[in-house]
């Protein structure tokens, strides 16, 4: 039962203030604790939102300590709450580190639970099927043996417990369930299902930690267990909220993915041979389905699919216009062949579906896939945008809403509760309109609290008007040359952030030549991201990365002292969502460049710059290798979005600053980021 109603109005804010005060509970627990006005201001606003059950949009600059700014009021209020964050690793950090530590300091009781999507938990039934299958190779069989050993001791079934299991491993689809292939209560292992246990614990908890993918998957599919959970909570926090729109749009659409098609084909073969051998030509049906899925991907060969897209949002680099894809000569026949193959598989399954729950579920999956694929043979629905998500290995056909207004608003208005949306970057104006316009949150309370870091003293910004324009063929080599000189001045400690994946290769190759073996050049995609960061922390290297390194990377201290951005991160103009939003803004009589394009660039630029200064003691140099920041009138708006770093006006000044900060290589006491 919630203790919220026992608090008199304003009492929660006063209690929060006492905890965060100079001599409060946090200060007593940690000698390194530093009171921050911005953190106290945000925590007070969160307390008001909880008491008043209203919406709050809070942009909290780096170093504010936004996690504790919302966790302290949530825990002290006694209300039932849900916290959603961007990634599973951030979920684990909240659940395993922040929550237990804070509960001990505040001496509050209550249960907290961690809830992830199906793909994060071992499915005992599917793992057994995979182990008994005669279609797995010996390498897969060896991996399954290790997983079986772990399965005997795990309580949660959370695959994050398995050291060395790459999240891209082909074994994972074999040992996890999806909404489509889960047998539910008909599963012989239902009683010990790890997914169901996690959902039961979430329903019984006072505070549940989820992720954005799970949150929006439930809004779209009602299959994550949150359809029952969300109405029962008093407060919802969406951390890293700048990713909410991108994630929500992806999940609230209709999708046909070649990876799903191939998984279905393989399950068809395994279940057919296990439960209905000889009754249908399972080998031929499955092979045809998988072959047609691969043909659909090949129909949009990357070599003729258009130029490499630029940095924008998480998926922008792979999106292609529907018109660009669907008019290719091979596309319509390939989609028709895919439909035909799965229609024949569906007919075959109808004749045997009563023989086992696996076959019955396969029939439902195949029918659903056919219905979704048929949608893409017809014109797009009114008010929605359609595109093709294309990578080297896979393809997705997507039809989605343009934003979250029509999806999020009804959920938010369904029952009175506090909704808190927070991130370090939610806009470049006081109204935070970049975020609120696309989420329908114009009625929310808005708060901007700047970073407490002394940027003018600790950081420098160098923008050279002498750099070639990004369209110049020599731009990449000029970026590499400048990066090499900065990195040599620091003996490494440098990130180069690019706006396209193609630039990663161009600049990294030029850097290899410039550095001539004096420093290591680490390149995104060469090894897993975690390994790249671990190697970077060992020193004497430069890391070159694209969009996945612009945010979510935390290198505090002096291991990273220079961040170089190759060019302004404008969203790609040929991205289907960008084009559709531009058309929408024009129809409203607004200027798409000022209302959307510049705001997107400001957000991305601020995210990239945010890698540099992570603690009070950090020092560094930010280099933006794009002369448009100086020469174009919009440059003033983009510079204003950055932290207030002191400007330097020449490479000589920049290198002189690096010489000043380089002797500070030894760590000199990183202050807690609470």
PDB file of C-alpha atoms in Angstrom, residues 454-467 568 605 612 620-658:
ATOM      1  CA  UNK A 454      32.978  25.190 -14.492  1.00  0.00           C
ATOM      2  CA  UNK A 455      33.192  24.890 -18.286  1.00  0.00           C
ATOM      3  CA  UNK A 456      34.862  28.283 -18.898  1.00  0.00           C
ATOM      4  CA  UNK A 457      37.778  27.267 -16.679  1.00  0.00           C
ATOM      5  CA  UNK A 458      37.925  23.559 -17.492  1.00  0.00           C
ATOM      6  CA  UNK A 459      37.212  23.344 -21.228  1.00  0.00           C
ATOM      7  CA  UNK A 460      38.067  25.027 -24.500  1.00  0.00           C
ATOM      8  CA  UNK A 461      36.211  25.089 -27.822  1.00  0.00           C
ATOM      9  CA  UNK A 462      38.088  25.405 -31.112  1.00  0.00           C
ATOM     10  CA  UNK A 463      36.218  25.993 -34.367  1.00  0.00           C
ATOM     11  CA  UNK A 464      38.504  26.766 -37.278  1.00  0.00           C
ATOM     12  CA  UNK A 465      37.218  28.682 -40.275  1.00  0.00           C
ATOM     13  CA  UNK A 466      40.180  27.273 -42.222  1.00  0.00           C
ATOM     14  CA  UNK A 467      38.866  23.708 -42.270  1.00  0.00           C
ATOM     15  CA  UNK A 568      27.660  19.473 -37.751  1.00  0.00           C
ATOM     16  CA  UNK A 605      25.950  18.313 -31.005  1.00  0.00           C
ATOM     17  CA  UNK A 612      34.238  15.502 -22.790  1.00  0.00           C
ATOM     18  CA  UNK A 620      39.469  19.052 -22.118  1.00  0.00           C
ATOM     19  CA  UNK A 621      39.269  20.459 -25.622  1.00  0.00           C
ATOM     20  CA  UNK A 622      36.301  20.238 -27.993  1.00  0.00           C
ATOM     21  CA  UNK A 623      37.103  20.630 -31.700  1.00  0.00           C
ATOM     22  CA  UNK A 624      34.349  21.070 -34.290  1.00  0.00           C
ATOM     23  CA  UNK A 625      35.842  20.653 -37.764  1.00  0.00           C
ATOM     24  CA  UNK A 626      33.043  22.444 -39.602  1.00  0.00           C
ATOM     25  CA  UNK A 627      33.580  26.068 -40.686  1.00  0.00           C
ATOM     26  CA  UNK A 628      29.808  26.555 -41.039  1.00  0.00           C
ATOM     27  CA  UNK A 629      29.661  26.936 -37.262  1.00  0.00           C
ATOM     28  CA  UNK A 630      31.539  30.207 -37.754  1.00  0.00           C
ATOM     29  CA  UNK A 631      30.375  31.354 -41.169  1.00  0.00           C
ATOM     30  CA  UNK A 632      26.619  30.646 -41.111  1.00  0.00           C
ATOM     31  CA  UNK A 633      24.095  32.662 -39.106  1.00  0.00           C
ATOM     32  CA  UNK A 634      22.644  29.520 -37.534  1.00  0.00           C
ATOM     33  CA  UNK A 635      26.062  28.796 -36.017  1.00  0.00           C
ATOM     34  CA  UNK A 636      25.270  31.153 -33.129  1.00  0.00           C
ATOM     35  CA  UNK A 637      22.254  29.035 -32.160  1.00  0.00           C
ATOM     36  CA  UNK A 638      24.297  25.824 -32.239  1.00  0.00           C
ATOM     37  CA  UNK A 639      27.153  27.310 -30.212  1.00  0.00           C
ATOM     38  CA  UNK A 640      24.624  28.588 -27.677  1.00  0.00           C
ATOM     39  CA  UNK A 641      23.381  25.009 -27.245  1.00  0.00           C
ATOM     40  CA  UNK A 642      26.867  23.857 -26.210  1.00  0.00           C
ATOM     41  CA  UNK A 643      28.231  24.136 -22.660  1.00  0.00           C
ATOM     42  CA  UNK A 644      29.841  27.578 -22.118  1.00  0.00           C
ATOM     43  CA  UNK A 645      33.412  26.579 -22.966  1.00  0.00           C
ATOM     44  CA  UNK A 646      36.055  29.255 -23.462  1.00  0.00           C
ATOM     45  CA  UNK A 647      36.763  29.805 -27.163  1.00  0.00           C
ATOM     46  CA  UNK A 648      40.236  29.477 -28.667  1.00  0.00           C
ATOM     47  CA  UNK A 649      40.776  30.864 -32.145  1.00  0.00           C
ATOM     48  CA  UNK A 650      43.742  29.005 -33.583  1.00  0.00           C
ATOM     49  CA  UNK A 651      45.337  25.578 -33.568  1.00  0.00           C
ATOM     50  CA  UNK A 652      48.305  27.043 -31.724  1.00  0.00           C
ATOM     51  CA  UNK A 653      46.028  28.158 -28.871  1.00  0.00           C
ATOM     52  CA  UNK A 654      44.313  24.762 -28.865  1.00  0.00           C
ATOM     53  CA  UNK A 655      47.617  22.878 -28.641  1.00  0.00           C
ATOM     54  CA  UNK A 656      48.838  25.269 -25.964  1.00  0.00           C
ATOM     55  CA  UNK A 657      45.748  24.405 -23.895  1.00  0.00           C
ATOM     56  CA  UNK A 658      46.417  20.694 -24.372  1.00  0.00           C
TER      57      UNK A 658
END
